[in-house]
Amino acid sequence: NPEKYNKIFNEAEKLAYDARKALERFDLKTVGALMNENHRLLQEIGVSCKELDFLVDLARDNGAYGAKLTGGGAGGNMVALTPGKELQERIASAMEKEEFKVLRTTIGGII
């Protein structure tokens, strides 16, 4: 349904612009909420999978500001946004307990 997909992609484009503005303000809670909304759109177009949805929910349930799949979807990778190392470690440990591989990263610098 081209009309449905056009609507979704237009929403995703707006989310990207809003995320950039939120990043410029260093408003991580808003960035997280936008990540969550983007993941919902990706689910709607069918590029997520049960494993990624499980990990996204696990990250959110453990306090991530936001989480979403990344890459081409249908398996692969997800990213979660946390406000600090302690929360990052809690989420990473929960994922490792479920036998998923975790790469811990940080971001910084000037946007």
mmCIF file of N, CA and C in Angstrom:
data_model
loop_
_atom_site.group_PDB
_atom_site.id
_atom_site.type_symbol
_atom_site.label_atom_id
_atom_site.label_comp_id
_atom_site.label_asym_id
_atom_site.label_seq_id
_atom_site.Cartn_x
_atom_site.Cartn_y
_atom_site.Cartn_z
ATOM 1 N N ASN A 1 0.842 -1.177 0.000
ATOM 2 C CA ASN A 1 0.000 0.000 0.000
ATOM 3 C C ASN A 1 0.894 1.250 0.000
ATOM 4 N N PRO A 2 1.135 1.838 -1.148
ATOM 5 C CA PRO A 2 2.038 2.994 -1.246
ATOM 6 C C PRO A 2 1.632 4.168 -0.359
ATOM 7 N N GLU A 3 0.349 4.404 -0.215
ATOM 8 C CA GLU A 3 -0.114 5.526 0.611
ATOM 9 C C GLU A 3 0.296 5.334 2.073
ATOM 10 N N LYS A 4 0.127 4.105 2.564
ATOM 11 C CA LYS A 4 0.501 3.780 3.945
ATOM 12 C C LYS A 4 2.004 3.992 4.152
ATOM 13 N N TYR A 5 2.810 3.475 3.227
ATOM 14 C CA TYR A 5 4.257 3.584 3.376
ATOM 15 C C TYR A 5 4.738 5.024 3.235
ATOM 16 N N ASN A 6 4.142 5.786 2.342
ATOM 17 C CA ASN A 6 4.506 7.202 2.218
ATOM 18 C C ASN A 6 4.250 7.944 3.520
ATOM 19 N N LYS A 7 3.110 7.658 4.145
ATOM 20 C CA LYS A 7 2.775 8.288 5.425
ATOM 21 C C LYS A 7 3.817 7.921 6.491
ATOM 22 N N ILE A 8 4.174 6.651 6.551
ATOM 23 C CA ILE A 8 5.153 6.191 7.544
ATOM 24 C C ILE A 8 6.514 6.833 7.304
ATOM 25 N N PHE A 9 6.949 6.860 6.047
ATOM 26 C CA PHE A 9 8.261 7.439 5.755
ATOM 27 C C PHE A 9 8.277 8.949 5.992
ATOM 28 N N ASN A 10 7.171 9.615 5.761
ATOM 29 C CA ASN A 10 7.085 11.045 6.085
ATOM 30 C C ASN A 10 7.190 11.267 7.592
ATOM 31 N N GLU A 11 6.534 10.386 8.363
ATOM 32 C CA GLU A 11 6.636 10.471 9.822
ATOM 33 C C GLU A 11 8.073 10.234 10.273
ATOM 34 N N ALA A 12 8.735 9.250 9.673
ATOM 35 C CA ALA A 12 10.120 8.940 10.034
ATOM 36 C C ALA A 12 11.044 10.112 9.710
ATOM 37 N N GLU A 13 10.798 10.768 8.601
ATOM 38 C CA GLU A 13 11.608 11.930 8.235
ATOM 39 C C GLU A 13 11.446 13.044 9.269
ATOM 40 N N LYS A 14 10.211 13.294 9.704
ATOM 41 C CA LYS A 14 9.969 14.315 10.727
ATOM 42 C C LYS A 14 10.661 13.937 12.038
ATOM 43 N N LEU A 15 10.619 12.646 12.389
ATOM 44 C CA LEU A 15 11.295 12.199 13.605
ATOM 45 C C LEU A 15 12.793 12.482 13.534
ATOM 46 N N ALA A 16 13.386 12.276 12.368
ATOM 47 C CA ALA A 16 14.825 12.521 12.202
ATOM 48 C C ALA A 16 15.149 13.997 12.419
ATOM 49 N N TYR A 17 14.349 14.878 11.853
ATOM 50 C CA TYR A 17 14.566 16.318 12.056
ATOM 51 C C TYR A 17 14.381 16.694 13.523
ATOM 52 N N ASP A 18 13.343 16.150 14.148
ATOM 53 C CA ASP A 18 13.101 16.440 15.563
ATOM 54 C C ASP A 18 14.240 15.907 16.434
ATOM 55 N N ALA A 19 14.770 14.739 16.082
ATOM 56 C CA ALA A 19 15.881 14.158 16.842
ATOM 57 C C ALA A 19 17.122 15.039 16.737
ATOM 58 N N ARG A 20 17.373 15.562 15.558
ATOM 59 C CA ARG A 20 18.532 16.449 15.399
ATOM 60 C C ARG A 20 18.398 17.675 16.307
ATOM 61 N N LYS A 21 17.216 18.263 16.326
ATOM 62 C CA LYS A 21 16.990 19.433 17.183
ATOM 63 C C LYS A 21 17.180 19.070 18.658
ATOM 64 N N ALA A 22 16.654 17.905 19.054
ATOM 65 C CA ALA A 22 16.788 17.465 20.443
ATOM 66 C C ALA A 22 18.253 17.199 20.794
ATOM 67 N N LEU A 23 19.004 16.628 19.867
ATOM 68 C CA LEU A 23 20.432 16.396 20.105
ATOM 69 C C LEU A 23 21.182 17.711 20.258
ATOM 70 N N GLU A 24 20.825 18.687 19.459
ATOM 71 C CA GLU A 24 21.474 19.999 19.563
ATOM 72 C C GLU A 24 21.224 20.637 20.929
ATOM 73 N N ARG A 25 20.084 20.332 21.537
ATOM 74 C CA ARG A 25 19.751 20.836 22.881
ATOM 75 C C ARG A 25 20.262 19.897 23.978
ATOM 76 N N PHE A 26 20.837 18.767 23.576
ATOM 77 C CA PHE A 26 21.263 17.703 24.483
ATOM 78 C C PHE A 26 20.086 17.222 25.337
ATOM 79 N N ASP A 27 18.930 17.118 24.713
ATOM 80 C CA ASP A 27 17.698 16.667 25.362
ATOM 81 C C ASP A 27 17.541 15.168 25.111
ATOM 82 N N LEU A 28 18.231 14.376 25.934
ATOM 83 C CA LEU A 28 18.281 12.936 25.705
ATOM 84 C C LEU A 28 16.941 12.241 25.919
ATOM 85 N N LYS A 29 16.127 12.749 26.822
ATOM 86 C CA LYS A 29 14.814 12.121 27.025
ATOM 87 C C LYS A 29 13.959 12.247 25.767
ATOM 88 N N THR A 30 14.008 13.394 25.114
ATOM 89 C CA THR A 30 13.263 13.564 23.865
ATOM 90 C C THR A 30 13.850 12.689 22.771
ATOM 91 N N VAL A 31 15.176 12.622 22.689
ATOM 92 C CA VAL A 31 15.805 11.739 21.699
ATOM 93 C C VAL A 31 15.328 10.306 21.918
ATOM 94 N N GLY A 32 15.301 9.870 23.169
ATOM 95 C CA GLY A 32 14.839 8.519 23.477
ATOM 96 C C GLY A 32 13.400 8.283 23.060
ATOM 97 N N ALA A 33 12.536 9.243 23.342
ATOM 98 C CA ALA A 33 11.128 9.108 22.946
ATOM 99 C C ALA A 33 11.000 9.022 21.426
ATOM 100 N N LEU A 34 11.812 9.787 20.714
ATOM 101 C CA LEU A 34 11.784 9.744 19.247
ATOM 102 C C LEU A 34 12.321 8.413 18.728
ATOM 103 N N MET A 35 13.326 7.861 19.395
ATOM 104 C CA MET A 35 13.819 6.528 19.028
ATOM 105 C C MET A 35 12.711 5.494 19.191
ATOM 106 N N ASN A 36 11.983 5.580 20.295
ATOM 107 C CA ASN A 36 10.884 4.644 20.534
ATOM 108 C C ASN A 36 9.829 4.746 19.440
ATOM 109 N N GLU A 37 9.497 5.962 19.061
ATOM 110 C CA GLU A 37 8.496 6.167 18.011
ATOM 111 C C GLU A 37 9.012 5.638 16.672
ATOM 112 N N ASN A 38 10.291 5.844 16.393
ATOM 113 C CA ASN A 38 10.863 5.334 15.151
ATOM 114 C C ASN A 38 10.806 3.809 15.120
ATOM 115 N N HIS A 39 11.082 3.181 16.251
ATOM 116 C CA HIS A 39 11.005 1.713 16.287
ATOM 117 C C HIS A 39 9.577 1.246 15.999
ATOM 118 N N ARG A 40 8.603 1.963 16.543
ATOM 119 C CA ARG A 40 7.205 1.600 16.271
ATOM 120 C C ARG A 40 6.920 1.667 14.772
ATOM 121 N N LEU A 41 7.414 2.703 14.114
ATOM 122 C CA LEU A 41 7.209 2.821 12.664
ATOM 123 C C LEU A 41 7.892 1.675 11.923
ATOM 124 N N LEU A 42 9.090 1.304 12.364
ATOM 125 C CA LEU A 42 9.802 0.196 11.726
ATOM 126 C C LEU A 42 9.053 -1.121 11.919
ATOM 127 N N GLN A 43 8.446 -1.292 13.085
ATOM 128 C CA GLN A 43 7.596 -2.469 13.298
ATOM 129 C C GLN A 43 6.422 -2.458 12.325
ATOM 130 N N GLU A 44 5.848 -1.285 12.147
ATOM 131 C CA GLU A 44 4.670 -1.148 11.290
ATOM 132 C C GLU A 44 4.968 -1.526 9.841
ATOM 133 N N ILE A 45 6.183 -1.235 9.370
ATOM 134 C CA ILE A 45 6.501 -1.608 7.987
ATOM 135 C C ILE A 45 7.075 -3.018 7.893
ATOM 136 N N GLY A 46 7.222 -3.686 9.031
ATOM 137 C CA GLY A 46 7.585 -5.095 9.021
ATOM 138 C C GLY A 46 9.067 -5.413 8.970
ATOM 139 N N VAL A 47 9.937 -4.471 9.357
ATOM 140 C CA VAL A 47 11.366 -4.767 9.302
ATOM 141 C C VAL A 47 11.952 -5.178 10.655
ATOM 142 N N SER A 48 11.134 -5.188 11.690
ATOM 143 C CA SER A 48 11.608 -5.670 12.976
ATOM 144 C C SER A 48 11.376 -7.176 13.045
ATOM 145 N N CYS A 49 11.813 -7.766 14.129
ATOM 146 C CA CYS A 49 11.568 -9.195 14.355
ATOM 147 C C CYS A 49 11.394 -9.394 15.857
ATOM 148 N N LYS A 50 10.945 -10.569 16.244
ATOM 149 C CA LYS A 50 10.627 -10.797 17.658
ATOM 150 C C LYS A 50 11.854 -10.647 18.559
ATOM 151 N N GLU A 51 13.042 -11.038 18.066
ATOM 152 C CA GLU A 51 14.245 -10.908 18.883
ATOM 153 C C GLU A 51 14.600 -9.441 19.124
ATOM 154 N N LEU A 52 14.525 -8.629 18.071
ATOM 155 C CA LEU A 52 14.817 -7.201 18.239
ATOM 156 C C LEU A 52 13.772 -6.529 19.122
ATOM 157 N N ASP A 53 12.514 -6.873 18.923
ATOM 158 C CA ASP A 53 11.461 -6.304 19.766
ATOM 159 C C ASP A 53 11.679 -6.683 21.231
ATOM 160 N N PHE A 54 12.109 -7.928 21.464
ATOM 161 C CA PHE A 54 12.402 -8.380 22.825
ATOM 162 C C PHE A 54 13.507 -7.523 23.439
ATOM 163 N N LEU A 55 14.592 -7.300 22.688
ATOM 164 C CA LEU A 55 15.713 -6.514 23.208
ATOM 165 C C LEU A 55 15.334 -5.053 23.425
ATOM 166 N N VAL A 56 14.573 -4.494 22.512
ATOM 167 C CA VAL A 56 14.110 -3.110 22.664
ATOM 168 C C VAL A 56 13.262 -2.991 23.932
ATOM 169 N N ASP A 57 12.339 -3.921 24.122
ATOM 170 C CA ASP A 57 11.503 -3.907 25.330
ATOM 171 C C ASP A 57 12.343 -4.110 26.590
ATOM 172 N N LEU A 58 13.315 -5.011 26.519
ATOM 173 C CA LEU A 58 14.185 -5.272 27.663
ATOM 174 C C LEU A 58 14.954 -4.009 28.052
ATOM 175 N N ALA A 59 15.481 -3.309 27.065
ATOM 176 C CA ALA A 59 16.214 -2.064 27.337
ATOM 177 C C ALA A 59 15.292 -1.023 27.964
ATOM 178 N N ARG A 60 14.127 -0.850 27.386
ATOM 179 C CA ARG A 60 13.178 0.141 27.918
ATOM 180 C C ARG A 60 12.730 -0.234 29.326
ATOM 181 N N ASP A 61 12.424 -1.516 29.536
ATOM 182 C CA ASP A 61 11.968 -1.973 30.851
ATOM 183 C C ASP A 61 13.031 -1.778 31.928
ATOM 184 N N ASN A 62 14.294 -1.728 31.511
ATOM 185 C CA ASN A 62 15.395 -1.536 32.451
ATOM 186 C C ASN A 62 15.861 -0.089 32.532
ATOM 187 N N GLY A 63 15.092 0.839 31.938
ATOM 188 C CA GLY A 63 15.356 2.255 32.140
ATOM 189 C C GLY A 63 15.953 3.037 30.990
ATOM 190 N N ALA A 64 16.147 2.417 29.829
ATOM 191 C CA ALA A 64 16.685 3.169 28.689
ATOM 192 C C ALA A 64 15.722 4.287 28.319
ATOM 193 N N TYR A 65 16.271 5.441 27.951
ATOM 194 C CA TYR A 65 15.431 6.541 27.476
ATOM 195 C C TYR A 65 14.740 6.161 26.174
ATOM 196 N N GLY A 66 15.427 5.378 25.357
ATOM 197 C CA GLY A 66 14.871 4.950 24.083
ATOM 198 C C GLY A 66 15.661 3.778 23.552
ATOM 199 N N ALA A 67 15.041 3.030 22.647
ATOM 200 C CA ALA A 67 15.712 1.898 22.016
ATOM 201 C C ALA A 67 15.025 1.616 20.691
ATOM 202 N N LYS A 68 15.815 1.159 19.720
ATOM 203 C CA LYS A 68 15.258 0.871 18.401
ATOM 204 C C LYS A 68 16.205 -0.038 17.641
ATOM 205 N N LEU A 69 15.657 -0.694 16.642
ATOM 206 C CA LEU A 69 16.527 -1.471 15.771
ATOM 207 C C LEU A 69 17.357 -0.526 14.929
ATOM 208 N N THR A 70 18.463 -1.015 14.438
ATOM 209 C CA THR A 70 19.311 -0.226 13.557
ATOM 210 C C THR A 70 19.798 -1.125 12.435
ATOM 211 N N GLY A 71 20.145 -0.538 11.331
ATOM 212 C CA GLY A 71 20.541 -1.333 10.174
ATOM 213 C C GLY A 71 19.327 -1.709 9.352
ATOM 214 N N GLY A 72 19.431 -2.805 8.644
ATOM 215 C CA GLY A 72 18.375 -3.220 7.723
ATOM 216 C C GLY A 72 17.188 -3.888 8.388
ATOM 217 N N GLY A 73 17.299 -4.207 9.664
ATOM 218 C CA GLY A 73 16.199 -4.860 10.357
ATOM 219 C C GLY A 73 16.177 -6.348 10.085
ATOM 220 N N ALA A 74 15.082 -6.988 10.468
ATOM 221 C CA ALA A 74 14.876 -8.432 10.300
ATOM 222 C C ALA A 74 16.006 -9.232 10.939
ATOM 223 N N GLY A 75 16.469 -8.787 12.061
ATOM 224 C CA GLY A 75 17.592 -9.409 12.748
ATOM 225 C C GLY A 75 18.723 -8.412 12.805
ATOM 226 N N GLY A 76 19.757 -8.716 13.480
ATOM 227 C CA GLY A 76 20.897 -7.815 13.465
ATOM 228 C C GLY A 76 21.087 -7.043 14.741
ATOM 229 N N ASN A 77 20.880 -5.731 14.687
ATOM 230 C CA ASN A 77 21.312 -4.862 15.775
ATOM 231 C C ASN A 77 20.209 -3.939 16.276
ATOM 232 N N MET A 78 20.405 -3.536 17.525
ATOM 233 C CA MET A 78 19.559 -2.493 18.100
ATOM 234 C C MET A 78 20.452 -1.587 18.915
ATOM 235 N N VAL A 79 19.953 -0.399 19.197
ATOM 236 C CA VAL A 79 20.702 0.565 19.993
ATOM 237 C C VAL A 79 19.782 1.086 21.090
ATOM 238 N N ALA A 80 20.360 1.277 22.273
ATOM 239 C CA ALA A 80 19.600 1.814 23.402
ATOM 240 C C ALA A 80 20.324 3.050 23.919
ATOM 241 N N LEU A 81 19.567 4.044 24.315
ATOM 242 C CA LEU A 81 20.113 5.294 24.839
ATOM 243 C C LEU A 81 19.912 5.327 26.350
ATOM 244 N N THR A 82 21.026 5.442 27.075
ATOM 245 C CA THR A 82 20.973 5.493 28.533
ATOM 246 C C THR A 82 21.685 6.751 29.021
ATOM 247 N N PRO A 83 21.299 7.267 30.184
ATOM 248 C CA PRO A 83 21.909 8.492 30.689
ATOM 249 C C PRO A 83 23.215 8.285 31.452
ATOM 250 N N GLY A 84 23.725 7.074 31.526
ATOM 251 C CA GLY A 84 24.972 6.890 32.261
ATOM 252 C C GLY A 84 25.438 5.450 32.269
ATOM 253 N N LYS A 85 26.658 5.268 32.755
ATOM 254 C CA LYS A 85 27.297 3.948 32.754
ATOM 255 C C LYS A 85 26.558 2.927 33.618
ATOM 256 N N GLU A 86 26.053 3.358 34.765
ATOM 257 C CA GLU A 86 25.390 2.412 35.667
ATOM 258 C C GLU A 86 24.173 1.780 34.991
ATOM 259 N N LEU A 87 23.354 2.603 34.381
ATOM 260 C CA LEU A 87 22.172 2.093 33.683
ATOM 261 C C LEU A 87 22.582 1.294 32.452
ATOM 262 N N GLN A 88 23.596 1.763 31.746
ATOM 263 C CA GLN A 88 24.095 1.028 30.585
ATOM 264 C C GLN A 88 24.505 -0.383 31.003
ATOM 265 N N GLU A 89 25.198 -0.489 32.115
ATOM 266 C CA GLU A 89 25.658 -1.794 32.585
ATOM 267 C C GLU A 89 24.486 -2.689 32.977
ATOM 268 N N ARG A 90 23.469 -2.116 33.609
ATOM 269 C CA ARG A 90 22.293 -2.910 33.988
ATOM 270 C C ARG A 90 21.609 -3.486 32.755
ATOM 271 N N ILE A 91 21.435 -2.658 31.732
ATOM 272 C CA ILE A 91 20.783 -3.108 30.502
ATOM 273 C C ILE A 91 21.654 -4.141 29.787
ATOM 274 N N ALA A 92 22.956 -3.865 29.691
ATOM 275 C CA ALA A 92 23.869 -4.798 29.029
ATOM 276 C C ALA A 92 23.869 -6.152 29.734
ATOM 277 N N SER A 93 23.893 -6.136 31.054
ATOM 278 C CA SER A 93 23.889 -7.386 31.818
ATOM 279 C C SER A 93 22.604 -8.167 31.599
ATOM 280 N N ALA A 94 21.480 -7.469 31.545
ATOM 281 C CA ALA A 94 20.197 -8.142 31.297
ATOM 282 C C ALA A 94 20.202 -8.813 29.927
ATOM 283 N N MET A 95 20.795 -8.164 28.944
ATOM 284 C CA MET A 95 20.861 -8.737 27.593
ATOM 285 C C MET A 95 21.827 -9.914 27.535
ATOM 286 N N GLU A 96 22.963 -9.777 28.198
ATOM 287 C CA GLU A 96 23.930 -10.874 28.224
ATOM 288 C C GLU A 96 23.365 -12.083 28.957
ATOM 289 N N LYS A 97 22.564 -11.836 29.978
ATOM 290 C CA LYS A 97 21.914 -12.927 30.704
ATOM 291 C C LYS A 97 21.014 -13.732 29.767
ATOM 292 N N GLU A 98 20.455 -13.064 28.766
ATOM 293 C CA GLU A 98 19.613 -13.727 27.759
ATOM 294 C C GLU A 98 20.456 -14.260 26.589
ATOM 295 N N GLU A 99 21.791 -14.205 26.739
ATOM 296 C CA GLU A 99 22.768 -14.732 25.775
ATOM 297 C C GLU A 99 22.839 -13.951 24.467
ATOM 298 N N PHE A 100 22.633 -12.636 24.557
ATOM 299 C CA PHE A 100 22.841 -11.762 23.407
ATOM 300 C C PHE A 100 24.200 -11.087 23.564
ATOM 301 N N LYS A 101 24.850 -10.811 22.447
ATOM 302 C CA LYS A 101 26.138 -10.113 22.459
ATOM 303 C C LYS A 101 25.883 -8.614 22.596
ATOM 304 N N VAL A 102 26.660 -7.971 23.451
ATOM 305 C CA VAL A 102 26.485 -6.545 23.731
ATOM 306 C C VAL A 102 27.798 -5.813 23.468
ATOM 307 N N LEU A 103 27.710 -4.699 22.784
ATOM 308 C CA LEU A 103 28.847 -3.792 22.613
ATOM 309 C C LEU A 103 28.524 -2.515 23.370
ATOM 310 N N ARG A 104 29.313 -2.211 24.378
ATOM 311 C CA ARG A 104 29.098 -1.003 25.171
ATOM 312 C C ARG A 104 29.838 0.156 24.505
ATOM 313 N N THR A 105 29.142 1.249 24.311
ATOM 314 C CA THR A 105 29.761 2.422 23.698
ATOM 315 C C THR A 105 29.335 3.674 24.444
ATOM 316 N N THR A 106 30.048 4.742 24.192
ATOM 317 C CA THR A 106 29.653 6.052 24.705
ATOM 318 C C THR A 106 29.729 7.038 23.550
ATOM 319 N N ILE A 107 28.992 8.122 23.695
ATOM 320 C CA ILE A 107 29.078 9.193 22.710
ATOM 321 C C ILE A 107 29.473 10.462 23.437
ATOM 322 N N GLY A 108 30.094 11.343 22.728
ATOM 323 C CA GLY A 108 30.494 12.596 23.337
ATOM 324 C C GLY A 108 31.012 13.537 22.272
ATOM 325 N N GLY A 109 31.458 14.673 22.706
ATOM 326 C CA GLY A 109 31.990 15.644 21.770
ATOM 327 C C GLY A 109 30.991 16.738 21.494
ATOM 328 N N ILE A 110 31.230 17.429 20.426
ATOM 329 C CA ILE A 110 30.399 18.570 20.064
ATOM 330 C C ILE A 110 29.546 18.212 18.871
ATOM 331 N N ILE A 111 28.277 18.528 18.968
ATOM 332 C CA ILE A 111 27.351 18.279 17.855
ATOM 333 C C ILE A 111 27.198 19.551 17.070
#
